[in-house]
mmCIF file of C-alpha atoms in Angstrom:
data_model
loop_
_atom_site.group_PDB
_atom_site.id
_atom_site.type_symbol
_atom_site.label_atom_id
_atom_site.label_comp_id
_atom_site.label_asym_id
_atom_site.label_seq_id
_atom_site.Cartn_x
_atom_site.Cartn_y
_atom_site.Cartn_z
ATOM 1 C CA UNK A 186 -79.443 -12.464 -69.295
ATOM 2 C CA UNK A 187 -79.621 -10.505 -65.903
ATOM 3 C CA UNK A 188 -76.188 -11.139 -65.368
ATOM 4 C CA UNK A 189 -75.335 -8.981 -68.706
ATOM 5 C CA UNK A 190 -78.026 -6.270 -67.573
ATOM 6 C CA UNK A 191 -76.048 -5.596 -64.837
ATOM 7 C CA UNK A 192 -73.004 -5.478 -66.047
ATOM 8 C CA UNK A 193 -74.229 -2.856 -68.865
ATOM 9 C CA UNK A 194 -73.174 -4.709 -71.369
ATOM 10 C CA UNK A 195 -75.809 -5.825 -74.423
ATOM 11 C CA UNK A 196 -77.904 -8.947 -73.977
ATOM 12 C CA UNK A 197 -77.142 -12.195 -75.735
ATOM 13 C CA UNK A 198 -76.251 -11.973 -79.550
ATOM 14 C CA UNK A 199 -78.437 -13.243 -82.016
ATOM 15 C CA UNK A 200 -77.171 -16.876 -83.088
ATOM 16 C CA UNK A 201 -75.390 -16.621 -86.576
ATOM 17 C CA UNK A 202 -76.581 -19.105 -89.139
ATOM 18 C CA UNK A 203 -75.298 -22.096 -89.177
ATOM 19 C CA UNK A 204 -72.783 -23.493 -92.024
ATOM 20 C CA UNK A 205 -75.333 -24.879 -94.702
ATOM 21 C CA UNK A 206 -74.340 -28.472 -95.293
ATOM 22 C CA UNK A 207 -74.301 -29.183 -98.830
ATOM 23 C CA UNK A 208 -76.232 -32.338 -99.129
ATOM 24 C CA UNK A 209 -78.962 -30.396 -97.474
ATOM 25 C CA UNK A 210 -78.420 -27.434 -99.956
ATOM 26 C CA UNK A 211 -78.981 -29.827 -102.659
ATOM 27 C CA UNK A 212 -82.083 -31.688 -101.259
ATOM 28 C CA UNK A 213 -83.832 -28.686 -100.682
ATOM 29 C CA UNK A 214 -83.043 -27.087 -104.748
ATOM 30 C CA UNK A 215 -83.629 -30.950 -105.509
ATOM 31 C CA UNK A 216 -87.461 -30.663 -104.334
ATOM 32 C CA UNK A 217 -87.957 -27.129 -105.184
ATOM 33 C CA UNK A 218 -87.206 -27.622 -108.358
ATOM 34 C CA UNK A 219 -89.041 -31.004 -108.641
ATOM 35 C CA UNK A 220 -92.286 -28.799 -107.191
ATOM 36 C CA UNK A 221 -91.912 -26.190 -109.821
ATOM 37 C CA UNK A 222 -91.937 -29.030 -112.738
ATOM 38 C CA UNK A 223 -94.337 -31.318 -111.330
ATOM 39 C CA UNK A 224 -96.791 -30.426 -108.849
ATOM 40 C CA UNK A 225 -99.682 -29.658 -111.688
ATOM 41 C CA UNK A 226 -99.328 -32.998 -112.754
ATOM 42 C CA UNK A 227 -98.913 -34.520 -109.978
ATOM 43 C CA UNK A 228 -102.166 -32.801 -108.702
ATOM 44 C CA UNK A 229 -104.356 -33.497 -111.634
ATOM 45 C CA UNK A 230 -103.037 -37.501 -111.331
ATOM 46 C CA UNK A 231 -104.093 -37.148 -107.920
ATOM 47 C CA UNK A 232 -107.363 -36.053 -108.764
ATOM 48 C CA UNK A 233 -107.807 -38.569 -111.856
ATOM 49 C CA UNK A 234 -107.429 -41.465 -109.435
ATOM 50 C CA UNK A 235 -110.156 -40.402 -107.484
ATOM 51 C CA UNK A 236 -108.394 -39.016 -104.229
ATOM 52 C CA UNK A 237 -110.600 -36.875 -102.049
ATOM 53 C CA UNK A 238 -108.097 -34.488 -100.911
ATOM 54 C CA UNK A 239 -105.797 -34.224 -104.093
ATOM 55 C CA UNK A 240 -103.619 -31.195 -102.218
ATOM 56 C CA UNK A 241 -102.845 -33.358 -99.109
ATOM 57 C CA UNK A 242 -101.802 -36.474 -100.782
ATOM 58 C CA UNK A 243 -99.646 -34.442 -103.591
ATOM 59 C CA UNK A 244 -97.966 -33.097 -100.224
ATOM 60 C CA UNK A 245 -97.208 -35.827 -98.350
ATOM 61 C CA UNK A 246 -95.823 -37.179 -101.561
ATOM 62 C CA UNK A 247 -93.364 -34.424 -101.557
ATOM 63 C CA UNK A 248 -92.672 -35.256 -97.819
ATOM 64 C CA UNK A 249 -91.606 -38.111 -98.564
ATOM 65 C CA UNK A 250 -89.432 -37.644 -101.200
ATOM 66 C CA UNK A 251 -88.004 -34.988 -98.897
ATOM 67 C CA UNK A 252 -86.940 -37.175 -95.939
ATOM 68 C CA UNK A 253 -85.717 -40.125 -98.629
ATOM 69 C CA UNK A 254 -84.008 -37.463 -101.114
ATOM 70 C CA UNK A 255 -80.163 -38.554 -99.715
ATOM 71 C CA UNK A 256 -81.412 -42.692 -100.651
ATOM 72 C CA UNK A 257 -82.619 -41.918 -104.212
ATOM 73 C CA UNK A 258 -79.714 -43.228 -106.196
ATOM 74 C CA UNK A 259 -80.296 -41.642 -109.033
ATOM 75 C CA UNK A 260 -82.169 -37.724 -108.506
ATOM 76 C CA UNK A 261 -82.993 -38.506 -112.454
ATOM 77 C CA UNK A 262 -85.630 -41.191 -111.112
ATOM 78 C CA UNK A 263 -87.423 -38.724 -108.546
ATOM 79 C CA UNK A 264 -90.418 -38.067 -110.919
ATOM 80 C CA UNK A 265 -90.923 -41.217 -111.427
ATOM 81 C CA UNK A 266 -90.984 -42.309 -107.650
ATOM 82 C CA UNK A 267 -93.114 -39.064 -106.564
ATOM 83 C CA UNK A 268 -95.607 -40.352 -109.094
ATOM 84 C CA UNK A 269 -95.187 -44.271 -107.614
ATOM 85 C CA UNK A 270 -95.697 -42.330 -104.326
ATOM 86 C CA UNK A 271 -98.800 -40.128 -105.312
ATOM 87 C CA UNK A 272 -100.416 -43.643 -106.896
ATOM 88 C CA UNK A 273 -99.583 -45.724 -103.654
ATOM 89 C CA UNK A 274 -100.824 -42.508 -101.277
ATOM 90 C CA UNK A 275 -103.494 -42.320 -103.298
ATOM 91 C CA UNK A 276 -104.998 -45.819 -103.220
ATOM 92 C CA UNK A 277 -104.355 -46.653 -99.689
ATOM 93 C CA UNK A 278 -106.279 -43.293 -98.619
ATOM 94 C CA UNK A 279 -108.874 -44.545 -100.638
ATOM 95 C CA UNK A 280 -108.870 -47.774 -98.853
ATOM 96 C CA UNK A 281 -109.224 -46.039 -95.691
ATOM 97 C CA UNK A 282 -111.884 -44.261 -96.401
ATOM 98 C CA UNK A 283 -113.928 -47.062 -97.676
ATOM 99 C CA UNK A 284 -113.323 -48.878 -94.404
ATOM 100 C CA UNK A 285 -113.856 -45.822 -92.562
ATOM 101 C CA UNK A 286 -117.693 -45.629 -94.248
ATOM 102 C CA UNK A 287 -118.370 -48.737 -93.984
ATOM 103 C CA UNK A 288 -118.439 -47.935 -90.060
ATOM 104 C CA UNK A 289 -120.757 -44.986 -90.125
ATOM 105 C CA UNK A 290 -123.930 -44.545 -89.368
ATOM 106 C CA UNK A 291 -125.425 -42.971 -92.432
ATOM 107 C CA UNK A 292 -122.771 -42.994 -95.110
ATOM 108 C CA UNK A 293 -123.024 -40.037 -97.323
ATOM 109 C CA UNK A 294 -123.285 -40.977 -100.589
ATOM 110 C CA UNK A 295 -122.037 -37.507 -101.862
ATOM 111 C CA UNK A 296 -118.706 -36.593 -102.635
ATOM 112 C CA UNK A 297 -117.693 -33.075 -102.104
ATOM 113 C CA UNK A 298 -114.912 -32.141 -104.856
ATOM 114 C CA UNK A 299 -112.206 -29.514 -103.562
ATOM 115 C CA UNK A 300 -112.191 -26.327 -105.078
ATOM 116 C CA UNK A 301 -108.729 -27.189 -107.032
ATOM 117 C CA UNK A 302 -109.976 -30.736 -108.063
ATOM 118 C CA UNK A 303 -112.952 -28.593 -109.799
ATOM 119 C CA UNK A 304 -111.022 -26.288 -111.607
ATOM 120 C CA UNK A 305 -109.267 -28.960 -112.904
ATOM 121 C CA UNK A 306 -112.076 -30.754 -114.685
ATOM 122 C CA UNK A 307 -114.126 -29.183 -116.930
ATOM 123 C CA UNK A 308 -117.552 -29.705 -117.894
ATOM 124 C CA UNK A 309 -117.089 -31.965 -120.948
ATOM 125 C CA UNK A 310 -114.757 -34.053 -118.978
ATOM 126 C CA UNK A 311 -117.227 -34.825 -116.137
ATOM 127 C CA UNK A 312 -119.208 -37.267 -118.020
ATOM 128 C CA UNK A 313 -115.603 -38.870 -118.459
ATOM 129 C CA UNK A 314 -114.463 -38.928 -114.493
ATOM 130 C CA UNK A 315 -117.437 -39.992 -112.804
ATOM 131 C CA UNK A 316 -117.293 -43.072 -115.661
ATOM 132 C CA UNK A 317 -113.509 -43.255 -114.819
ATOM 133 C CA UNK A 318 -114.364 -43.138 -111.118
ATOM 134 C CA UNK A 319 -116.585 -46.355 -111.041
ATOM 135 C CA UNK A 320 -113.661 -48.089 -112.702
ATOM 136 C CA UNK A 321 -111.631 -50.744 -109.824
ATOM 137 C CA UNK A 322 -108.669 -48.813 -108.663
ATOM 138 C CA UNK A 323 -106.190 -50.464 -110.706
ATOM 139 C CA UNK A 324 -108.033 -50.044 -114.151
ATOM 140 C CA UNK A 325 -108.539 -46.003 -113.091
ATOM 141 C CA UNK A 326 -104.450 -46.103 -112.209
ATOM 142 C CA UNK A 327 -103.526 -48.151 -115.411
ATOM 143 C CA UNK A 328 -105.864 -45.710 -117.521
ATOM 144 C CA UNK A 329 -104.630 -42.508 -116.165
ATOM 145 C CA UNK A 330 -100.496 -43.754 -116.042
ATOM 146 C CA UNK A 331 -101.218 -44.905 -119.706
ATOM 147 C CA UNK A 332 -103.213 -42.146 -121.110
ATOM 148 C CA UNK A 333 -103.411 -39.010 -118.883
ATOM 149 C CA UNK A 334 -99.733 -39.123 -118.249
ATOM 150 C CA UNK A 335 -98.591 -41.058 -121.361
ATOM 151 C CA UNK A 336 -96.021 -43.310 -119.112
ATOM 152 C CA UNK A 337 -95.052 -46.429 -121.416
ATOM 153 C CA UNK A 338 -95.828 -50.066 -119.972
ATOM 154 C CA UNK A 339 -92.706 -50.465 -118.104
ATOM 155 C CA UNK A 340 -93.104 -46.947 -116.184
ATOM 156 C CA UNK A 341 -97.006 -47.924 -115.335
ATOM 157 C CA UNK A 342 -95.428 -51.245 -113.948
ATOM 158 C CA UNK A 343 -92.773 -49.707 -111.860
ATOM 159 C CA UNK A 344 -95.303 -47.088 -110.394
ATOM 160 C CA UNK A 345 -98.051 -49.483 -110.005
ATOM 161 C CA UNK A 346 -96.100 -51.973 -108.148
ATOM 162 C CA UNK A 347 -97.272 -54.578 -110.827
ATOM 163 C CA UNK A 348 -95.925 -56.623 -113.936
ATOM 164 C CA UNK A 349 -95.865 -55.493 -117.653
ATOM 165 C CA UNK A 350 -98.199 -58.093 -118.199
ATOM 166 C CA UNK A 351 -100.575 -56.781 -115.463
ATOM 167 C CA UNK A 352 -100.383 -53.453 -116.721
ATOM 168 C CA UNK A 353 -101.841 -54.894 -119.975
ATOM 169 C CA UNK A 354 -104.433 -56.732 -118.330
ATOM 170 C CA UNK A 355 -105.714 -53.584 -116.591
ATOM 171 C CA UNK A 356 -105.703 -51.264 -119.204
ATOM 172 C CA UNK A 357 -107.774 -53.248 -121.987
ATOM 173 C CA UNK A 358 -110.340 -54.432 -119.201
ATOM 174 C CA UNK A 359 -110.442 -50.372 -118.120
ATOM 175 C CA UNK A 360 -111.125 -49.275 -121.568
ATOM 176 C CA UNK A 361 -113.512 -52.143 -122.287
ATOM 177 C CA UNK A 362 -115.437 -51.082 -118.785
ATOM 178 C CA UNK A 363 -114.822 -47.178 -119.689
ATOM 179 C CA UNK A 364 -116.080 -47.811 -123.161
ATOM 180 C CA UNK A 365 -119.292 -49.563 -122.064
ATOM 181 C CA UNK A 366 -119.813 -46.503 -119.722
ATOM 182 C CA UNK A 367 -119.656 -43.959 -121.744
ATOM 183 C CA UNK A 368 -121.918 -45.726 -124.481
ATOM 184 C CA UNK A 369 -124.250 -46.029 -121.875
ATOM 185 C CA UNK A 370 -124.577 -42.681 -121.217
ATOM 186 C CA UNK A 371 -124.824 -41.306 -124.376
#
């Protein structure tokens, strides 16, 4: 740069743009425009299977739908695999944490709900959650996929990792469990 200070002539020109590659054109308006659909929903699931940070787990989802956009064989299917994703992120962050308490000192034994996670839920659906939040993690996913989100048996299966049969299995225990809970409390 001294060298063209010298000479009198300008410094170094900005770089232009480089030539958009079109796979990467299409990724990107594939993800944007699965954000604009989907987010909410992908949020509130989030939040209905009990995740303590809905926003960061709905995000990484995204990530990683991001960096494996070019392997999806069919674009048509992403919903379904960001939801897979948000379910699988979900649980094992749920995992974590429960290892992670059982190695402190004084566990706290109260959760602290984001400020988007109580938005979501209203007052007459509180009674509902917490009842929905003592379920076992696969009843809670089954429950939500099946009734929150209205996926049929086959798209609970694929997203749950799990058999149609499984599915079943989880879902009538989960309302039998969520059933007695809510009778209880009444």
């Amino acid at each position: 740069m001294r060298q063209h200070l010298r000479h009198g002539t300008p410094g170094p020109l900005p770089l232009a743009p480089a030539a958009a590659d079109p796979a990467e054109l299409e990724r990107e308006a594939g993800v944007a425009r699965l954000f604009e659909l989907h987010y909410a929903s992908m949020l509130r699931l989030a939040v209905l299977l009990g995740a303590d940070d809905p926003e960061n787990v709905v995000a990484e989802a995204y990530y990683q739908i991001y960096r494996k956009w070019r392997r999806l064989r069919d674009t048509e299917a992403a919903e379904a695999y960001l939801r897979s994703t948000v379910c699988n992120l979900t649980r094992m962050r749920i995992r974590h944490l429960q290892v992670a308490r059982r190695h402190v000192e004084a566990p706290s034994t109260e959760l602290v709900a984001s400020a988007e996670s109580t938005a979501l839920l209203h007052d007459d659906q509180r009674v509902l959650i917490d009842a929905l939040q003592q379920l076992p993690a696969r009843q809670r996913e089954a429950l939500v996929l099946r009734h929150w989100l209205g996926l049929k048996e086959s798209e609970i299966a694929s997203a749950m990792g799990i058999s149609s049969g499984s599915v079943k299995t989880h879902t009538a225990r989960g309302l039998a469990a969520l059933t007695q809970a809510m009778e209880a409390r009444r």
